[in-house]
Amino acid sequence: MAEGQLTEEQVVEGHLIRGRHEFRGLRTVEHYFTVPLVHTAASDERPDNDGETITVFAREYSSTKHTPEEAENLPWLLFLQGGPGGRGNRVTSLSGWMKAAAKEFRILMLDQRGTGLSTPVEYQSLRLRGNATAQAEYLTHFRADSIVADAEHIRRTLGSAPWSVLGQSFGGFCALTYLSFAPVGLREVLITGGLAPLHGAADRVYQATFRRVAARNSEYFSWYPEDRDEVNRIMRHLRDVPEYLASGERLTPERFQMVGSFLGGNARVDALHYLLEDAFITTPDGPRLSEAFLEQVRGLVSRAANPLYAVLHESIYGQGQATKWAAWRVLEQFAEFQPDAESPLLTGEMVYPWYFEQDPALVPFREVAALLAEKDDWGPLYDRRQLAANTVPVAAAVYKDDIYVDHALSMETAAAVHGLEPWVTGDFHHDGIGEDGEGIFGRLLALVRSAE
């Protein structure tokens, strides 16, 4: 097949293959699946049911070191990415964990429902649902339970035996849901930075998270003490001088604090220093924030590319009770994160109600997000009894200083899943799979295989 060649469309029972390509040592196949919006036993047994359907896209990756015929006989590895609200990775060569996995798997990179090419949710498309109440109801079907049901539907459509799953961050949360409700579809599960708390209110997640982020701030400013003064200067400047992002809105002090997202990884943390070092420029009106700095910040604080991240963020912890803006409420216990503190700390991935007032990309979701925050009848995301009786081999990388998925809560979950092999390490942060994906994948695969 010529490089980049597109095949004719192929449609079989709700499964369309639109393109096949080869380049730089990898082979891709583009899959589109028709799945029920609301999964039920009847809808999954009868794909041609009369209920509403959506499209879920997945891209298959394999190595050209295998012939096409050999690749078709390789077992599947399903990758569930972080989020919520993030599409599957688009890669142009096999590296890191994918390079390691492609030696014996063909990889299925899922665009979780609502993201990428999977009936995407943006404010324009969400208007088709009707008023805010109808929109919120629609989005209740975009959590881990529905993502897992999509995966099982796809596995059966592909005619696959129980497959292997790799879940990163929120993808690990989904993997635990998979183990809870559809373990029959799983051969083995690998989790990186993604052991979700199985029970309890979202508040305890953020109580742990704020403590971790505070410690990470302290560590960062010990490495770059000059940046402590620079952050204070930027915060004071933003309180006193209007500065505007290219998208038109004013950059507020609390929104600037979101650049603390850099603190969540070994591979990115030092880049925060490079961001801060050219913040100011001299102008006829005195010191102002440079256009280069403002543009970099805009890319960090805007949710235009993945609005579902903010809209659904706290719902990933909702089971039987409302989250009620948990991070915002817990913030009151941590004065050092308040934007008017003497030396304010940078924040992490917390989502606050003012996001939906200050980010133009989120303003259209404000009423919907408020309704989801008040929803108090969320269904279960985990079956603790099933997990306690688990027989699927599971291994998880747990990072001691992870500021997004707390170590203590992760170990609590590890103890609750029968047979789960935790690998606890202080060598990586939340982005470990991006730093040494090949090594981490190999270690976890060896752990699950040793447990078989």
Coordinates of C-alpha atoms in Angstrom, one line a residue:
M1 CA 0.0 0.0 0.0
A2 CA 1.4 3.5 -0.9
E3 CA 2.2 5.8 2.0
G4 CA -0.8 7.8 3.0
Q5 CA -3.2 5.9 0.8
L6 CA -6.9 6.2 1.7
T7 CA -9.0 3.2 1.2
E8 CA -12.7 3.2 0.2
E9 CA -15.0 3.6 3.1
Q10 CA -16.0 0.3 4.7
V11 CA -19.1 0.0 6.8
V12 CA -20.0 -3.2 8.8
E13 CA -22.7 -3.3 11.5
G14 CA -22.1 0.2 12.9
H15 CA -18.4 0.1 12.3
L16 CA -16.8 2.3 9.6
I17 CA -13.2 2.2 8.5
R18 CA -12.5 5.4 6.8
G19 CA -8.7 5.5 6.3
R20 CA -5.5 3.5 6.4
H21 CA -2.1 5.1 6.4
E22 CA 1.6 4.2 6.8
F23 CA 4.4 6.6 7.7
R24 CA 7.6 6.7 9.8
G25 CA 7.4 3.1 11.0
L26 CA 3.7 3.1 12.1
R27 CA 0.5 2.0 10.5
T28 CA -2.9 3.6 11.4
V29 CA -6.5 2.6 10.8
E30 CA -9.3 5.1 11.4
H31 CA -12.3 3.5 13.1
Y32 CA -15.8 5.0 13.6
F33 CA -18.3 3.1 15.8
T34 CA -22.0 3.8 16.2
V35 CA -22.9 3.3 19.9
P36 CA -26.0 4.0 22.0
L37 CA -26.1 7.4 23.8
V38 CA -27.5 5.5 26.8
H39 CA -26.3 2.0 27.1
T40 CA -28.7 -0.7 28.3
A41 CA -28.6 -4.5 28.1
A42 CA -31.1 -4.3 25.2
S43 CA -29.2 -1.6 23.3
D44 CA -25.9 -3.5 23.5
E45 CA -27.4 -6.7 22.4
R46 CA -29.3 -5.1 19.5
P47 CA -27.1 -2.4 17.9
D48 CA -29.9 -1.4 15.5
N49 CA -32.1 -0.4 18.4
D50 CA -34.4 2.7 18.1
G51 CA -32.6 4.7 20.8
E52 CA -30.4 7.7 20.1
T53 CA -26.9 6.9 19.0
I54 CA -23.6 8.8 18.8
T55 CA -20.3 8.1 17.1
V56 CA -17.1 7.1 18.9
F57 CA -13.8 7.4 17.0
A58 CA -10.7 5.4 17.7
R59 CA -7.4 5.3 15.8
E60 CA -5.5 2.0 15.6
Y61 CA -1.7 2.1 15.7
S62 CA 0.6 -0.7 14.9
S63 CA 4.3 -1.0 13.9
T64 CA 5.3 -1.6 10.3
K65 CA 7.8 -4.1 11.7
H66 CA 4.7 -6.4 11.6
T67 CA 3.2 -7.1 8.2
P68 CA -0.5 -6.0 7.9
E69 CA -1.5 -9.7 8.2
E70 CA 0.7 -10.1 11.4
A71 CA -0.7 -6.9 12.8
E72 CA -4.3 -8.1 12.4
N73 CA -3.5 -11.1 14.6
L74 CA -1.9 -9.1 17.4
P75 CA -3.9 -8.7 20.6
W76 CA -5.5 -5.3 21.3
L77 CA -4.3 -2.8 23.9
L78 CA -6.9 -0.1 24.6
F79 CA -5.5 3.2 25.8
L80 CA -7.7 5.4 28.0
Q81 CA -6.2 8.9 28.2
G82 CA -6.4 11.5 30.9
G83 CA -9.0 14.1 31.3
P84 CA -11.9 14.2 31.4
G85 CA -12.5 15.9 28.1
G86 CA -9.3 15.1 26.3
R87 CA -9.2 13.4 23.0
G88 CA -6.8 10.5 22.2
N89 CA -3.2 11.3 21.4
R90 CA -2.4 12.0 17.8
V91 CA 1.1 10.7 17.2
T92 CA 3.4 10.8 14.2
S93 CA 5.9 8.1 15.3
L94 CA 6.1 5.3 17.8
S95 CA 8.0 6.4 20.9
G96 CA 7.8 6.0 24.6
W97 CA 5.2 3.6 25.9
M98 CA 3.7 3.2 22.4
K99 CA 7.0 2.0 21.0
A100 CA 7.2 -0.6 23.8
A101 CA 3.5 -1.7 23.4
A102 CA 3.7 -2.0 19.6
K103 CA 6.1 -4.8 19.9
E104 CA 3.3 -7.2 20.8
F105 CA 0.0 -5.2 20.6
R106 CA -2.0 -3.2 18.2
I107 CA -3.0 -0.1 20.1
L108 CA -6.5 1.4 20.0
M109 CA -6.4 5.1 20.9
L110 CA -9.9 6.1 21.9
D111 CA -11.4 9.5 21.6
Q112 CA -13.7 9.3 24.6
R113 CA -17.3 10.3 23.8
G114 CA -17.7 14.0 23.4
T115 CA -14.0 14.6 22.4
G116 CA -12.1 14.7 19.2
L117 CA -14.1 13.0 16.5
S118 CA -16.5 11.2 18.9
T119 CA -19.6 13.3 18.5
P120 CA -17.8 16.3 20.0
V121 CA -19.3 18.5 22.6
E122 CA -18.8 22.2 22.1
Y123 CA -21.1 25.0 23.1
Q124 CA -22.4 25.3 19.5
S125 CA -23.3 21.6 19.3
L126 CA -24.7 21.5 22.8
R127 CA -27.3 24.0 21.9
L128 CA -29.0 21.3 19.7
R129 CA -30.0 19.6 23.0
G130 CA -32.3 22.5 24.0
N131 CA -32.3 24.4 27.3
A132 CA -29.6 24.2 30.0
T133 CA -31.6 21.4 31.8
A134 CA -31.6 19.3 28.7
Q135 CA -28.0 20.0 28.0
A136 CA -27.0 19.0 31.6
E137 CA -29.0 15.8 31.3
Y138 CA -27.2 14.9 28.0
L139 CA -23.8 15.4 29.7
T140 CA -24.6 13.0 32.5
H141 CA -24.0 10.3 29.8
F142 CA -20.3 11.3 29.3
R143 CA -18.7 10.0 32.5
A144 CA -16.5 6.9 33.0
D145 CA -19.5 4.4 33.1
S146 CA -20.5 5.4 29.6
I147 CA -17.0 5.5 28.3
V148 CA -16.5 1.9 29.6
A149 CA -19.7 0.8 28.0
D150 CA -18.5 2.3 24.7
A151 CA -15.3 0.4 25.1
E152 CA -17.0 -2.9 25.6
H153 CA -19.4 -2.3 22.7
I154 CA -16.3 -1.6 20.5
R155 CA -14.5 -4.7 21.8
R156 CA -17.4 -6.9 20.8
T157 CA -17.8 -5.2 17.5
L158 CA -14.2 -5.9 16.7
G159 CA -14.6 -9.5 17.7
S160 CA -11.8 -9.2 20.2
A161 CA -11.0 -11.5 23.0
P162 CA -10.7 -9.9 26.4
W163 CA -8.2 -7.1 25.8
S164 CA -5.5 -5.3 27.7
V165 CA -6.1 -1.7 28.9
L166 CA -3.7 1.1 29.8
G167 CA -5.2 4.0 31.7
Q168 CA -3.4 7.2 32.4
S169 CA -4.8 9.6 35.1
F170 CA -8.5 9.8 34.4
G171 CA -8.0 6.9 32.1
G172 CA -7.1 4.9 35.2
F173 CA -10.3 6.0 36.9
C174 CA -12.1 4.5 33.8
A175 CA -10.1 1.3 34.1
L176 CA -11.3 0.9 37.7
T177 CA -14.9 1.4 36.4
Y178 CA -14.2 -1.2 33.7
L179 CA -13.0 -3.7 36.4
S180 CA -16.1 -2.9 38.4
F181 CA -18.8 -3.5 35.7
A182 CA -17.3 -5.3 32.8
P183 CA -14.3 -7.4 33.9
V184 CA -15.2 -10.1 31.4
G185 CA -13.8 -7.9 28.7
L186 CA -10.4 -7.5 30.4
R187 CA -7.3 -9.6 30.0
E188 CA -5.0 -7.3 32.1
V189 CA -5.0 -3.7 33.3
L190 CA -2.2 -1.2 33.6
I191 CA -2.7 2.1 35.4
T192 CA -0.4 5.1 35.6
G193 CA -1.2 8.0 38.1
G194 CA -4.9 7.0 38.1
L195 CA -6.1 5.1 41.2
A196 CA -9.3 7.0 42.0
P197 CA -10.8 7.1 45.4
L198 CA -13.6 4.6 45.4
H199 CA -15.9 6.3 47.8
G200 CA -16.5 9.5 49.8
A201 CA -17.2 13.1 48.9
A202 CA -15.1 15.0 46.4
D203 CA -14.0 17.3 49.3
R204 CA -11.5 14.9 50.6
V205 CA -9.9 14.7 47.2
Y206 CA -9.3 18.5 47.2
Q207 CA -8.2 18.6 50.8
A208 CA -5.4 16.2 49.8
T209 CA -4.8 18.0 46.5
F210 CA -4.3 21.5 48.0
R211 CA -1.8 20.1 50.5
R212 CA 0.1 18.4 47.7
V213 CA 0.1 21.5 45.5
A214 CA 1.3 23.7 48.5
A215 CA 4.2 21.3 49.0
R216 CA 5.1 21.4 45.3
N217 CA 5.0 25.2 45.4
S218 CA 7.4 25.2 48.2
E219 CA 9.7 22.8 46.4
Y220 CA 9.6 24.9 43.2
F221 CA 10.4 28.2 44.9
S222 CA 13.3 26.5 46.7
W223 CA 14.8 25.7 43.3
Y224 CA 13.9 29.2 41.8
P225 CA 13.8 31.6 44.8
E226 CA 13.8 34.6 42.4
D227 CA 10.5 33.4 41.0
R228 CA 8.7 33.9 44.3
D229 CA 9.2 37.6 44.0
E230 CA 8.3 37.5 40.3
V231 CA 5.0 35.7 41.0
N232 CA 4.2 38.3 43.7
R233 CA 5.0 41.1 41.3
I234 CA 2.8 39.7 38.5
M235 CA -0.1 39.2 41.0
R236 CA 0.2 42.8 42.3
H237 CA 0.4 44.1 38.7
L238 CA -2.7 42.2 37.6
R239 CA -4.6 43.7 40.6
D240 CA -3.7 47.2 39.7
V241 CA -3.2 47.3 35.9
P242 CA -5.6 45.9 33.3
E243 CA -3.9 43.4 31.1
Y244 CA -5.8 41.6 28.3
L245 CA -5.3 38.3 26.6
A246 CA -5.5 38.1 22.8
S247 CA -9.0 36.5 23.1
G248 CA -10.2 39.8 24.6
E249 CA -10.8 39.1 28.3
R250 CA -8.9 40.6 31.2
L251 CA -6.3 38.4 32.8
T252 CA -7.1 38.3 36.5
P253 CA -4.7 37.4 39.3
E254 CA -6.7 34.2 40.1
R255 CA -6.6 33.1 36.5
F256 CA -2.9 33.7 36.3
Q257 CA -2.5 31.3 39.3
M258 CA -3.6 28.5 36.9
V259 CA 0.0 28.4 35.5
G260 CA 0.6 26.2 38.4
S261 CA -0.4 23.4 36.1
F262 CA 3.4 23.2 35.3
L263 CA 4.0 21.9 38.8
G264 CA 2.3 18.6 38.0
G265 CA 5.3 17.0 36.3
N266 CA 9.0 16.4 36.3
A267 CA 9.1 17.0 32.6
R268 CA 7.3 20.4 32.7
V269 CA 8.1 22.0 36.0
D270 CA 11.3 23.8 35.0
A271 CA 9.5 25.3 32.0
L272 CA 7.6 27.4 34.5
H273 CA 10.8 29.3 35.2
Y274 CA 11.2 30.0 31.4
L275 CA 7.6 31.3 31.3
L276 CA 8.2 33.7 34.2
E277 CA 11.6 35.0 33.2
D278 CA 10.3 37.3 30.4
A279 CA 7.0 38.4 31.9
F280 CA 7.6 42.1 31.9
I281 CA 8.6 44.5 29.2
T282 CA 9.4 48.3 29.5
T283 CA 6.8 50.6 27.7
P284 CA 6.1 54.3 27.7
D285 CA 3.4 53.6 30.2
G286 CA 5.8 51.7 32.5
P287 CA 6.3 48.0 33.1
R288 CA 3.6 45.9 31.3
L289 CA 3.2 42.2 30.7
S290 CA 4.8 41.2 27.4
E291 CA 2.7 40.0 24.5
A292 CA 4.8 36.9 24.3
F293 CA 4.1 36.1 28.0
L294 CA 0.4 36.8 27.7
E295 CA 0.1 34.5 24.7
Q296 CA 1.8 31.7 26.5
V297 CA -0.5 32.2 29.5
R298 CA -3.6 32.3 27.3
G299 CA -2.7 28.8 26.1
L300 CA -2.4 27.6 29.7
V301 CA -5.6 29.1 31.1
S302 CA -8.1 28.7 28.3
R303 CA -10.4 25.7 28.0
A304 CA -11.4 26.4 24.4
A305 CA -9.8 23.2 23.2
N306 CA -11.3 20.9 25.9
P307 CA -14.4 22.6 27.6
L308 CA -15.6 19.2 28.9
Y309 CA -12.6 19.1 31.2
A310 CA -14.0 22.0 33.3
V311 CA -17.7 21.1 32.8
L312 CA -17.3 17.5 33.9
H313 CA -14.3 17.7 36.1
E314 CA -15.9 17.3 39.6
S315 CA -18.5 14.9 38.3
I316 CA -15.8 12.3 38.0
Y317 CA -16.0 12.0 41.8
G318 CA -19.8 12.1 42.0
Q319 CA -21.5 9.0 43.4
G320 CA -24.9 9.5 45.1
Q321 CA -24.3 13.0 46.2
A322 CA -23.7 16.5 44.7
T323 CA -20.2 17.8 44.4
K324 CA -21.4 21.5 44.9
W325 CA -18.1 23.0 43.7
A326 CA -16.0 21.0 46.1
A327 CA -12.6 22.6 45.2
W328 CA -14.1 26.1 45.6
R329 CA -15.5 25.3 49.0
V330 CA -12.3 23.5 50.2
L331 CA -10.2 26.5 49.0
E332 CA -11.6 28.4 52.0
Q333 CA -9.4 26.2 54.3
F334 CA -6.2 27.2 52.4
A335 CA -5.7 30.9 52.8
E336 CA -2.3 30.7 51.1
F337 CA -4.0 30.0 47.7
Q338 CA -6.2 33.1 47.9
P339 CA -5.2 35.6 45.2
D340 CA -5.0 38.4 47.8
A341 CA -2.6 36.5 50.1
E342 CA 0.7 38.1 50.8
S343 CA 2.6 35.6 48.7
P344 CA -0.1 33.6 46.8
L345 CA 0.6 30.0 45.8
L346 CA 0.0 28.8 42.3
T347 CA -2.9 26.4 41.8
G348 CA -3.3 23.0 40.0
E349 CA -6.1 21.4 38.2
M350 CA -8.9 22.6 40.5
V351 CA -12.1 24.0 38.8
Y352 CA -13.9 26.9 40.3
P353 CA -17.3 28.5 39.4
W354 CA -15.6 31.7 38.3
Y355 CA -14.0 29.8 35.5
F356 CA -17.4 30.0 33.8
E357 CA -17.4 33.8 34.1
Q358 CA -13.8 34.6 33.1
D359 CA -13.0 32.1 30.3
P360 CA -15.0 33.1 27.2
A361 CA -14.9 29.4 26.1
L362 CA -16.7 28.4 29.2
V363 CA -19.2 31.2 29.6
P364 CA -21.8 29.4 27.4
F365 CA -21.5 26.4 29.8
R366 CA -22.1 28.4 33.0
E367 CA -25.7 27.4 33.7
V368 CA -25.1 23.8 32.7
A369 CA -22.0 23.5 35.0
A370 CA -24.0 24.9 37.9
L371 CA -26.8 22.3 37.3
L372 CA -24.2 19.5 37.2
A373 CA -22.6 20.8 40.4
E374 CA -26.0 20.5 42.2
K375 CA -26.9 17.0 40.8
D376 CA -27.3 14.7 43.8
D377 CA -28.3 11.4 42.2
W378 CA -25.2 10.4 40.3
G379 CA -25.0 6.7 39.8
P380 CA -22.1 4.5 41.0
L381 CA -18.8 4.6 39.2
Y382 CA -17.2 1.6 41.1
D383 CA -18.4 -1.6 42.6
R384 CA -16.3 -2.1 45.7
R385 CA -17.6 -5.7 46.2
Q386 CA -16.6 -6.6 42.6
L387 CA -13.2 -5.0 43.0
A388 CA -12.6 -6.8 46.3
A389 CA -13.2 -10.1 44.4
N390 CA -11.3 -9.0 41.3
T391 CA -9.5 -11.8 39.3
V392 CA -8.1 -9.6 36.5
P393 CA -4.3 -9.0 36.8
V394 CA -3.8 -5.3 37.6
A395 CA -0.7 -3.2 38.1
A396 CA -0.5 0.5 38.9
A397 CA 2.2 3.1 39.0
V398 CA 1.6 5.3 42.1
Y399 CA 3.7 8.5 42.3
K400 CA 4.5 9.6 45.9
D401 CA 4.3 13.3 45.2
D402 CA 1.6 13.3 42.6
I403 CA -0.3 16.7 43.0
Y404 CA -3.3 15.5 41.0
V405 CA -4.0 11.9 42.3
D406 CA -3.0 11.8 45.9
H407 CA -0.6 9.0 47.0
A408 CA -2.5 8.1 50.2
L409 CA -5.9 7.9 48.5
S410 CA -4.3 5.9 45.7
M411 CA -2.9 3.3 48.2
E412 CA -6.3 3.1 49.9
T413 CA -7.7 2.1 46.5
A414 CA -4.9 -0.3 45.8
A415 CA -5.6 -2.1 49.0
A416 CA -9.3 -2.4 48.0
V417 CA -8.7 -4.1 44.6
H418 CA -7.9 -7.7 45.0
G419 CA -4.7 -8.7 43.3
L420 CA -3.6 -5.2 42.4
E421 CA 0.1 -4.8 42.3
P422 CA 1.2 -1.2 43.1
W423 CA 4.5 0.1 42.1
V424 CA 5.2 3.1 44.3
T425 CA 7.9 5.5 43.1
G426 CA 9.2 8.9 43.9
D427 CA 11.1 9.2 40.6
F428 CA 8.1 10.5 38.6
H429 CA 5.2 12.9 38.9
H430 CA 1.9 12.8 37.2
D431 CA 3.5 13.0 33.7
G432 CA 5.7 10.0 34.3
I433 CA 4.4 8.2 31.3
G434 CA 5.5 11.1 29.2
E435 CA 9.0 11.1 30.7
D436 CA 9.8 7.4 30.6
G437 CA 6.8 5.7 29.1
E438 CA 8.8 2.8 27.7
G439 CA 10.3 1.9 31.1
I440 CA 7.0 2.4 33.0
F441 CA 5.0 0.4 30.5
G442 CA 7.5 -2.4 30.6
R443 CA 7.6 -2.6 34.4
L444 CA 3.8 -2.6 34.7
L445 CA 3.4 -5.2 32.0
A446 CA 6.0 -7.5 33.8
L447 CA 4.0 -7.0 37.0
V448 CA 0.7 -8.1 35.6
R449 CA 2.2 -11.0 33.7
S450 CA 4.0 -12.2 36.8
A451 CA 0.6 -12.2 38.6
E452 CA -1.1 -14.4 36.0

